[in-house]
Short mmCIF file of C-alpha atoms in Angstrom, two decimals:
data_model
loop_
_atom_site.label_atom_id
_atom_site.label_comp_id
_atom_site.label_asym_id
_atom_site.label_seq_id
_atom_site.Cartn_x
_atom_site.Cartn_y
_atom_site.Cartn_z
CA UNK A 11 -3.26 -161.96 32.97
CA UNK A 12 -2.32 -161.82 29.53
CA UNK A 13 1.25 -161.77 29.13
CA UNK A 14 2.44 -161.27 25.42
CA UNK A 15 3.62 -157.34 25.13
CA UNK A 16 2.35 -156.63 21.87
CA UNK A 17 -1.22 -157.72 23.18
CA UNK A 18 -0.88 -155.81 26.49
CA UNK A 19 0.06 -152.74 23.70
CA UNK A 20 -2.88 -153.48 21.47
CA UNK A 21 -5.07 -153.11 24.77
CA UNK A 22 -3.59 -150.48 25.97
CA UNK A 23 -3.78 -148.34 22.36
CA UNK A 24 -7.38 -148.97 22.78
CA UNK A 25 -7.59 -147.54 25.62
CA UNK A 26 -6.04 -144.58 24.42
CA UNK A 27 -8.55 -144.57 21.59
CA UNK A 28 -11.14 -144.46 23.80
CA UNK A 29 -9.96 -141.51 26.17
CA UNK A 30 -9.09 -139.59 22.96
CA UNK A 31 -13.12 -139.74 21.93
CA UNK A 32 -13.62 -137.03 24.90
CA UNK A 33 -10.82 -135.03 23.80
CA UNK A 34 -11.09 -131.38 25.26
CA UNK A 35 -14.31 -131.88 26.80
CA UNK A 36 -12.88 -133.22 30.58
CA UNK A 37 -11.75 -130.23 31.71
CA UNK A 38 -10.80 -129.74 34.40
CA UNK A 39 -10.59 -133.48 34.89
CA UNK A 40 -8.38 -135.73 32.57
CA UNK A 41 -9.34 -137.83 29.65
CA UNK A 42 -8.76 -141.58 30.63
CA UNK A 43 -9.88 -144.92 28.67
CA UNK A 44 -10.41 -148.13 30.21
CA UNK A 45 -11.11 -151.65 28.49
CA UNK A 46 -11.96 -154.76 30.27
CA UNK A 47 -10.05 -157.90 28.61
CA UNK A 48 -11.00 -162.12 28.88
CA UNK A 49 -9.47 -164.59 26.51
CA UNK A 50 -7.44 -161.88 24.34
CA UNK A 51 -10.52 -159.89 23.45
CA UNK A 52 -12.23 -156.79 24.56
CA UNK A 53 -15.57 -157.58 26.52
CA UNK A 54 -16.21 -154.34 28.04
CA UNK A 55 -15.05 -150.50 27.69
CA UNK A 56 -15.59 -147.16 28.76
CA UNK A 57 -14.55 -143.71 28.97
CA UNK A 58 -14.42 -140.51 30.78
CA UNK A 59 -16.69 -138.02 29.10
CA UNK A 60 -17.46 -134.48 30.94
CA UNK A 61 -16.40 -132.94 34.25
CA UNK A 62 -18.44 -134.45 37.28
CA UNK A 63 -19.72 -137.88 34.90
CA UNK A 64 -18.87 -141.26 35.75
CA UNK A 65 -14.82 -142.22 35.45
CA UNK A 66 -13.76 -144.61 33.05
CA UNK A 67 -13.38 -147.41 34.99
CA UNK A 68 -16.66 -147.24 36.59
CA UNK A 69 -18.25 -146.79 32.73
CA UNK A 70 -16.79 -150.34 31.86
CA UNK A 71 -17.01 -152.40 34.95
CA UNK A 72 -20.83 -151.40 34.48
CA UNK A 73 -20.86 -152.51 31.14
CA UNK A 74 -19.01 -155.77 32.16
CA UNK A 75 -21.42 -158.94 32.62
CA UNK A 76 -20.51 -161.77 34.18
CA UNK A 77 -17.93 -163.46 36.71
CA UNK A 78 -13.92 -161.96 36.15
CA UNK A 79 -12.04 -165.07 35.01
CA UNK A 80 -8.19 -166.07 36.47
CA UNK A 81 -6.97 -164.18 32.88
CA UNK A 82 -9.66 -160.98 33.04
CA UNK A 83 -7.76 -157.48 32.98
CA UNK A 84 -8.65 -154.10 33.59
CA UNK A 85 -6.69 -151.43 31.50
CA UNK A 86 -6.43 -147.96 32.40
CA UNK A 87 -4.89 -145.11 30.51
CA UNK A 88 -4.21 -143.30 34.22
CA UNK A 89 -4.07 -144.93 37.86
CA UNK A 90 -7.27 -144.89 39.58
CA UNK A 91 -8.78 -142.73 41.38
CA UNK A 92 -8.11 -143.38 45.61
CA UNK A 93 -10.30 -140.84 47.15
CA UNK A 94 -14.01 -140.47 46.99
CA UNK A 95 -14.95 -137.11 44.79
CA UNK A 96 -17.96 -136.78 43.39
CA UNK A 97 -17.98 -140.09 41.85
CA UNK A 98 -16.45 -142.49 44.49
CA UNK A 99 -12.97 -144.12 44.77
CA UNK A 100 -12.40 -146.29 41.68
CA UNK A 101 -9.71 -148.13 43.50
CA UNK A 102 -13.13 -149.78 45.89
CA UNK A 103 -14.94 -150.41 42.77
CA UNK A 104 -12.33 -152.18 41.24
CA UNK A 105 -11.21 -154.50 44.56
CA UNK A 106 -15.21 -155.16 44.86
CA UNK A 107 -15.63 -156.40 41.06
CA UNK A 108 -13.28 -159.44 41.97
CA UNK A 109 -10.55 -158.74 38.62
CA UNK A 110 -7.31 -159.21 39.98
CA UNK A 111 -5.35 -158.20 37.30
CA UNK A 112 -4.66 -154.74 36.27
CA UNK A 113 -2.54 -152.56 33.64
CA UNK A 114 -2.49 -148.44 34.14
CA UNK A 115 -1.09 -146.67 31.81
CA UNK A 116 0.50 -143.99 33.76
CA UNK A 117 0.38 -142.60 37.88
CA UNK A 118 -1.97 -139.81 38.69
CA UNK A 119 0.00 -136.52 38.52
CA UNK A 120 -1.35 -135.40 41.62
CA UNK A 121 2.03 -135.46 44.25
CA UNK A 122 -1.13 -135.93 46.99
CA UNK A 123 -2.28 -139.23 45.41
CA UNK A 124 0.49 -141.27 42.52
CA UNK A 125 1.07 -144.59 43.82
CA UNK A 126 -1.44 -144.70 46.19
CA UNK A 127 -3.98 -146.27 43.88
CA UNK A 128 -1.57 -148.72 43.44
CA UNK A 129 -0.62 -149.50 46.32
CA UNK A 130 -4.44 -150.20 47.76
CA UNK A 131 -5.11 -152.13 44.79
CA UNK A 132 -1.72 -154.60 45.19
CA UNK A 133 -2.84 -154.40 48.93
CA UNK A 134 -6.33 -155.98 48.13
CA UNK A 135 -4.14 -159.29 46.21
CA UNK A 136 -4.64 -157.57 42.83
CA UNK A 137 -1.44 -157.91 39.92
CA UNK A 138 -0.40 -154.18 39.16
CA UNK A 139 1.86 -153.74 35.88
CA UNK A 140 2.75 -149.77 35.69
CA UNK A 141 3.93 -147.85 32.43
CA UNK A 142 2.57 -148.98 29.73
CA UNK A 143 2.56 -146.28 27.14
CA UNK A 144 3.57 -144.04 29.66
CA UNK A 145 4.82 -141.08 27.89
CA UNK A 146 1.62 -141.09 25.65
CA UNK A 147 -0.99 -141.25 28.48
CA UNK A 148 1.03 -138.86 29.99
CA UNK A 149 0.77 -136.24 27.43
CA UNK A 150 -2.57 -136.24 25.92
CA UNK A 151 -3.37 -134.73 29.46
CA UNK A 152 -0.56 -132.37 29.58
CA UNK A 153 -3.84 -129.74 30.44
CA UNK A 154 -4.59 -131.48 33.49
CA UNK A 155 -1.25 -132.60 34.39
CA UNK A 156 -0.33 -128.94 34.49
CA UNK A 157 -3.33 -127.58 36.50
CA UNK A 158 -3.01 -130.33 39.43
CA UNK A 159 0.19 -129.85 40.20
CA UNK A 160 0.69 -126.01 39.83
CA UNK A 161 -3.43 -125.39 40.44
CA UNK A 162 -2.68 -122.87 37.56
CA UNK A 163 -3.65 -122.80 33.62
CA UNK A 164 -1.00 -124.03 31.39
CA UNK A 165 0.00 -121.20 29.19
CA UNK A 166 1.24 -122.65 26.08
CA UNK A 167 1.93 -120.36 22.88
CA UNK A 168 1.46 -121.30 18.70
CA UNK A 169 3.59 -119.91 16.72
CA UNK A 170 4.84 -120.59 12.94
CA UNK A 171 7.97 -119.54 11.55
CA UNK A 172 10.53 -119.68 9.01
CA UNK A 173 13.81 -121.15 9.29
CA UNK A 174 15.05 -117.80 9.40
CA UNK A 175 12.96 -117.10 12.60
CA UNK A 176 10.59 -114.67 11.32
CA UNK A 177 6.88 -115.39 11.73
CA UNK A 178 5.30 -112.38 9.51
CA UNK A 179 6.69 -110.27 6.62
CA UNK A 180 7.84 -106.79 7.36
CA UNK A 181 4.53 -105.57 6.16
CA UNK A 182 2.60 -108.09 8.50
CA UNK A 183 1.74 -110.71 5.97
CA UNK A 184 2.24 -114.41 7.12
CA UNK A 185 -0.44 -116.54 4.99
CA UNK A 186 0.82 -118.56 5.15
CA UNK A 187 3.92 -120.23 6.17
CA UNK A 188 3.28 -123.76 6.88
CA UNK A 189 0.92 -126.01 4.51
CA UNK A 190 -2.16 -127.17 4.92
CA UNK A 191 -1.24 -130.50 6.95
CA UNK A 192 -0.05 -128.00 9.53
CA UNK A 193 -2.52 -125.67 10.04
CA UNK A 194 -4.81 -128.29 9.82
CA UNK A 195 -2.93 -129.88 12.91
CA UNK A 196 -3.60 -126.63 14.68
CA UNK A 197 -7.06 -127.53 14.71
CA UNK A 198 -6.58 -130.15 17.44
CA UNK A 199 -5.20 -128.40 20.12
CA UNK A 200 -7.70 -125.45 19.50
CA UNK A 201 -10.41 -128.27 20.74
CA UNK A 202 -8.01 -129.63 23.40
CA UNK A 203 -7.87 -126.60 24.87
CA UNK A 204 -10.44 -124.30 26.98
CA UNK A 205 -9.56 -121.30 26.24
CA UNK A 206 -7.53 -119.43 23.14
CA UNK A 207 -6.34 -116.03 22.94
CA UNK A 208 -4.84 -113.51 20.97
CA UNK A 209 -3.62 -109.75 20.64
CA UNK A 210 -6.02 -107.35 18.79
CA UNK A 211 -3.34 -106.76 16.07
CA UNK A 212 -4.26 -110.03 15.39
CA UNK A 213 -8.13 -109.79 14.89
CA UNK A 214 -7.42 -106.37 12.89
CA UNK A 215 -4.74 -108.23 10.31
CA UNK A 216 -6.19 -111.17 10.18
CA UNK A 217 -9.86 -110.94 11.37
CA UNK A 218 -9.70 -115.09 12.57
CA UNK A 219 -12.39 -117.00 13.79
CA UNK A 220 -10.32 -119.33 16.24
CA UNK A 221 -12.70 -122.30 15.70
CA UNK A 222 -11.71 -125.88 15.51
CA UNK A 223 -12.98 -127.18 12.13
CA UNK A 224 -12.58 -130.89 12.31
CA UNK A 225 -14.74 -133.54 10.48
CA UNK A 226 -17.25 -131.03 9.59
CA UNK A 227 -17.76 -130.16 12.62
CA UNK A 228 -16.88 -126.58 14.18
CA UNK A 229 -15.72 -126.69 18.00
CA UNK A 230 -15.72 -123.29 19.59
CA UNK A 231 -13.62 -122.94 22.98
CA UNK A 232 -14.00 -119.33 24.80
CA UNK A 233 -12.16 -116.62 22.98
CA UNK A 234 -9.57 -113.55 24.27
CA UNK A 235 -9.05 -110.27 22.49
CA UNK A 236 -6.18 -108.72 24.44
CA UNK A 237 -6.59 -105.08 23.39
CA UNK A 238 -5.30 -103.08 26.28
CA UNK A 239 -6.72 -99.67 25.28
CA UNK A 240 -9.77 -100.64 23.37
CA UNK A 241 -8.80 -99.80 19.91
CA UNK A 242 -10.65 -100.35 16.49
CA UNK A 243 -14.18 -101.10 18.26
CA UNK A 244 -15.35 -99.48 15.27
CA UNK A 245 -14.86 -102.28 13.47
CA UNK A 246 -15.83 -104.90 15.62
CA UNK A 247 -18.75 -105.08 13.64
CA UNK A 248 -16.68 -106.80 10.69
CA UNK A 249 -15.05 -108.99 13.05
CA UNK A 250 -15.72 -112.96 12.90
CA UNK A 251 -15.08 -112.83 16.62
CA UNK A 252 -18.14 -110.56 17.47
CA UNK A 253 -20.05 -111.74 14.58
CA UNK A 254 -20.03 -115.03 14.42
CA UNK A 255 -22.72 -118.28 15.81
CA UNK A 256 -20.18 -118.06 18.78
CA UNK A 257 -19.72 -114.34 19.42
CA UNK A 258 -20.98 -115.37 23.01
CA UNK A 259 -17.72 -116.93 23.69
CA UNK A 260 -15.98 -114.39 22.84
CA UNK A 261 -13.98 -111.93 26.17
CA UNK A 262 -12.16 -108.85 25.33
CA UNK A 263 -9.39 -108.33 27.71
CA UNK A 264 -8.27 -104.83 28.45
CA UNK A 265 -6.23 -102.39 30.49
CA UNK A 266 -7.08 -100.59 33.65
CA UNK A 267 -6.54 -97.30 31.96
CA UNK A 268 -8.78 -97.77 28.85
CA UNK A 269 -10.38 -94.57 28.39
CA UNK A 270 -14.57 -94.60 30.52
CA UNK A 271 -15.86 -93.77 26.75
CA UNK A 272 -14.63 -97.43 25.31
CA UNK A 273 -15.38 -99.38 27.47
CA UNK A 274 -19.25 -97.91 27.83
CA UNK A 275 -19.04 -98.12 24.03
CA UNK A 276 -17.93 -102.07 24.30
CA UNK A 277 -20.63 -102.94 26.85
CA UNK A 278 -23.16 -101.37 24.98
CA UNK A 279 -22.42 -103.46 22.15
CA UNK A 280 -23.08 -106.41 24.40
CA UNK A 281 -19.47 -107.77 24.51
CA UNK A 282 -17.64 -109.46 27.88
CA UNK A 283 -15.14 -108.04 29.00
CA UNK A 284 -12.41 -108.50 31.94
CA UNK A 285 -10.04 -105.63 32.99
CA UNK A 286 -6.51 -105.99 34.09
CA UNK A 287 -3.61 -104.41 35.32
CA UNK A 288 -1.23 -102.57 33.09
CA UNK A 289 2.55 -102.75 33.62
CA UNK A 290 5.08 -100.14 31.44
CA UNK A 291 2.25 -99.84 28.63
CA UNK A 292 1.13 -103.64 28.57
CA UNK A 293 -1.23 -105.65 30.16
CA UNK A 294 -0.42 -107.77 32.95
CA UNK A 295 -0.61 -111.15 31.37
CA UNK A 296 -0.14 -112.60 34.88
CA UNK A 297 -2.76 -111.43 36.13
CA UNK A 298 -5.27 -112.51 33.07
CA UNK A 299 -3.76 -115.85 33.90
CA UNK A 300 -4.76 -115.96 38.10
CA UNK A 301 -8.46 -114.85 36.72
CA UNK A 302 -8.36 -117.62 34.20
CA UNK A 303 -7.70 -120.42 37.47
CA UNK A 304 -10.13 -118.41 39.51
CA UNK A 305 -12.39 -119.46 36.99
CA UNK A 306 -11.28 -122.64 36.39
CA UNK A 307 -9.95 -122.35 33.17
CA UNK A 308 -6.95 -125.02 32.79
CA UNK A 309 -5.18 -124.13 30.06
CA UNK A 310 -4.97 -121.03 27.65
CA UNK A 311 -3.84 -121.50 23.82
CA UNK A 312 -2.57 -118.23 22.93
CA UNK A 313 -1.51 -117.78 19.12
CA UNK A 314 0.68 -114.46 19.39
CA UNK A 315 1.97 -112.31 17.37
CA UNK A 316 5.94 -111.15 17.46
CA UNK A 317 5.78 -108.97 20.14
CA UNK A 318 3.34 -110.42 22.32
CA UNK A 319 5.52 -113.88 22.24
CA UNK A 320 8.61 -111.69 22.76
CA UNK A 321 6.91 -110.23 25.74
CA UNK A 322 5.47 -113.59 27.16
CA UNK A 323 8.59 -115.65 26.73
CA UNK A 324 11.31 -112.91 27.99
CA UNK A 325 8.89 -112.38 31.42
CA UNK A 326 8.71 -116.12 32.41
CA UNK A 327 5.11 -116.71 31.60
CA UNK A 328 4.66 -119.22 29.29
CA UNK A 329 4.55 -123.13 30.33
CA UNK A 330 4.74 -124.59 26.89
CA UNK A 331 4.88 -123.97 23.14
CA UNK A 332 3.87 -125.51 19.34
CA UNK A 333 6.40 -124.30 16.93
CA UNK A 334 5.17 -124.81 13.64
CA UNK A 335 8.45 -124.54 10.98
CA UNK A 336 8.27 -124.21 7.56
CA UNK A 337 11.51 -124.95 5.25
CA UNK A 338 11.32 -121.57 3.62
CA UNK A 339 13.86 -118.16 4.07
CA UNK A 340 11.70 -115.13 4.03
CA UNK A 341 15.39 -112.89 4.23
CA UNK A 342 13.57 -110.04 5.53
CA UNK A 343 15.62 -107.67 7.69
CA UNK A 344 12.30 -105.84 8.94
CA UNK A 345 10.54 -109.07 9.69
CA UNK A 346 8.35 -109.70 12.24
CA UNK A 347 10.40 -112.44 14.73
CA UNK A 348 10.76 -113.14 17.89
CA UNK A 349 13.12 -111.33 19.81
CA UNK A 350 11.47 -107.87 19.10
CA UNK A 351 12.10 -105.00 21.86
CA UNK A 352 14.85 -107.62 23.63
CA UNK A 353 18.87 -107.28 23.55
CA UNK A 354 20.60 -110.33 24.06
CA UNK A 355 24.59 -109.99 23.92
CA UNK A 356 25.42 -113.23 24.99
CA UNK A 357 24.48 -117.11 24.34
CA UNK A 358 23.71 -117.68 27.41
CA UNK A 359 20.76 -115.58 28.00
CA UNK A 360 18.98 -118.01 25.19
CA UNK A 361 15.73 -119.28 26.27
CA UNK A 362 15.67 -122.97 26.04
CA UNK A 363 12.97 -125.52 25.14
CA UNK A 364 12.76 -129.19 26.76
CA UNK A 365 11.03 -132.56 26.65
CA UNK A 366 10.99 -131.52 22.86
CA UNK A 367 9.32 -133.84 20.84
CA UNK A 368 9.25 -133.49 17.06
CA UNK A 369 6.13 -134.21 14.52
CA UNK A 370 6.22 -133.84 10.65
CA UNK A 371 3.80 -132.38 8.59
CA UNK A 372 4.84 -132.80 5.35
CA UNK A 373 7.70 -130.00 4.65
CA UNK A 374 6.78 -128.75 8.10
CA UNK A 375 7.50 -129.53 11.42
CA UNK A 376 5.86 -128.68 14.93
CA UNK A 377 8.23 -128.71 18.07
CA UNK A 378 6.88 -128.98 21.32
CA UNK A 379 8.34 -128.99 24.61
CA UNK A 380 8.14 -126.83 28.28
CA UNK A 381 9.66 -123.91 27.99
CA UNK A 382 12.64 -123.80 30.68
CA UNK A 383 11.54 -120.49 32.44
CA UNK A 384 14.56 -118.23 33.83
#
């Protein structure tokens, strides 16, 4: 087994590489990269691709010819898999390929299964070395490591601000307040995730087309409209959202009490559409996010506005967040921040973000962490 650090790194980075190549297109399965190493260099490699297609793993001990060596390693972004799913238990296919060395990035999240994949491997006379670039495998499948344990879509919020807090002008301008290096960053997680979703004050200020534009190429996960009485279909017409190459994707969420005219109006214009519960005048966000796991959507990126974060944070239901932070003051008494429609009188009914991990983007920042729910 190779033994120097910064080569079990260099392997290991690869691997990462490679898992990264099928970035938001596992779902609802994780992205993992394997690599198959003899005398310090790569001779085979693979990675998981789609939902229900081979595992990584099983990708590169295909692609590996010949007899394993005393030195050949197997290195996997996440433990092996222990149980046979669709594809059969990587753990057998690894014990049968005769490498007895082998480097995993990080345990499967799954409570049912970490360590056991492990533990049949060391079981079988194979070398185990756990942890290696932990906290990175770990969270390039924060998605999945979300929906296995909770067998619920992570609900994570965007949001950009100023230092003073506010996140749109009193007059509801707010392009833009980060740079470009930012909101090009933005771009990522709209591909890593499944789903996005915002409020229809959104579509009718900003009219966005919540694409991914990335390389040239434009990545289109399924779009919400949460417009809980059905206002401004009238426009919809001028809308990007219901216009665009990927109107299909496109779901307009709204309130049991819609009036029967707008909603025949919206299905005659040939829109989907799911209907929710309504709670004190707003929709029951909960309840879009049980019909997003019924349908096995894992995660939901929802880029809010003020009041919709305000309302999201302050009832418990968002998982984690992006906070995008500009070094300007917009010194705005009327602007649009979080904390709209809530009293707080004391310090300690702050909501609190942790794991935070900080990224710069030029003058900007983005903070992400969990958000610790009350």
């Amino acid at each position: 087994m190779i033994e120097e650090p910064e080569k079990i790194i260099s392997h290991m980075e690869h691997a990462i590489y490679l898992a990264k190549k099928a970035w938001g297109q596992t779902h609802t399965n994780p992205m993992v990269g394997a690599v198959i190493v003899e005398g310090g260099k790569v001779v085979s490699e693979g990675y998981h691709q789609r939902s229900g297609g081979k595992h990584a793993e099983i990708i590169a001990l295909e692609s590996y010819k010949g007899t394993p060596k005393a030195d050949t390693t197997l290195f996997i972004t996440l433990e092996p898999c222990s149980t046979a799913g669709r594809t059969g238990a990587c753990t057998n296919a690894i014990i049968t390929s005769g490498i007895k060395h082998v480097v995993i990035g990080t345990l499967d999240p799954n409570p049912n299964h970490s360590g056991y994949g492990v533990t049949l491997l060391k079981s079988a006379g194979i070398s185990v070395k756990v942890g290696v670039l932990e906290e990175v495998c770990r969270e390039m499948n924060v998605i999945f490591n979300h929906w296995i344990v909770h067998q619920k879509p992570l609900c994570a919020l965007k949001i950009a601000m100023t230092l003073d807090g506010c996140m749109a002008a009193s007059t509801g301008h707010s392009k833009w307040i980060t740079g470009e290096l930012a909101r090009n960053d933005v771009m990522n997680w709209r591909k890593l995730f499944p789903a996005i979703a915002v409020s229809q004050n959104t579509v009718s200020a900003d009219n966005p087309q919540l694409t991914s534009r990335l390389n040239d190429e434009v990545f289109c996960s399924r779009r919400f409209v949460f417009n809980r009485a059905l206002r401004d279909l009238e426009n919809y017409k001028n809308y990007h959202l219901f216009t665009d190459d990927f109107k299909l994707e496109t779901i307009v969420v709204h309130g049991t009490e819609a009036s029967r005219d707008k909603v025949e109006a919206l299905e005659a214009m040939g829109i989907q559409a799911w209907e929710i519960s309504e709670s004190e005048g707003k929709l029951d966000i909960s309840e879009f996010l049980k019909l997003c796991a019924k349908k096995e959507i894992p995660g939901v990126f929802i880029e809010p506005g003020a009041k919709l974060a305000t309302h999201m944070i302050s009832n418990g239901l968002v998982d984690y967040m992006y906070i995008y932070q500009s070094p300007k003051f917009l010194m705005d008494q009327k602007g649009h921040s979080l904390g709209v429609e809530r009293f707080s009188e004391l310090m300690d009914e702050s909501v609190r973000l942790i794991n935070l991990k900080r990224i710069h983007f030029g003058e900007d920042t983005l903070i992400t962490g969990n958000l610790q729910n009350f």
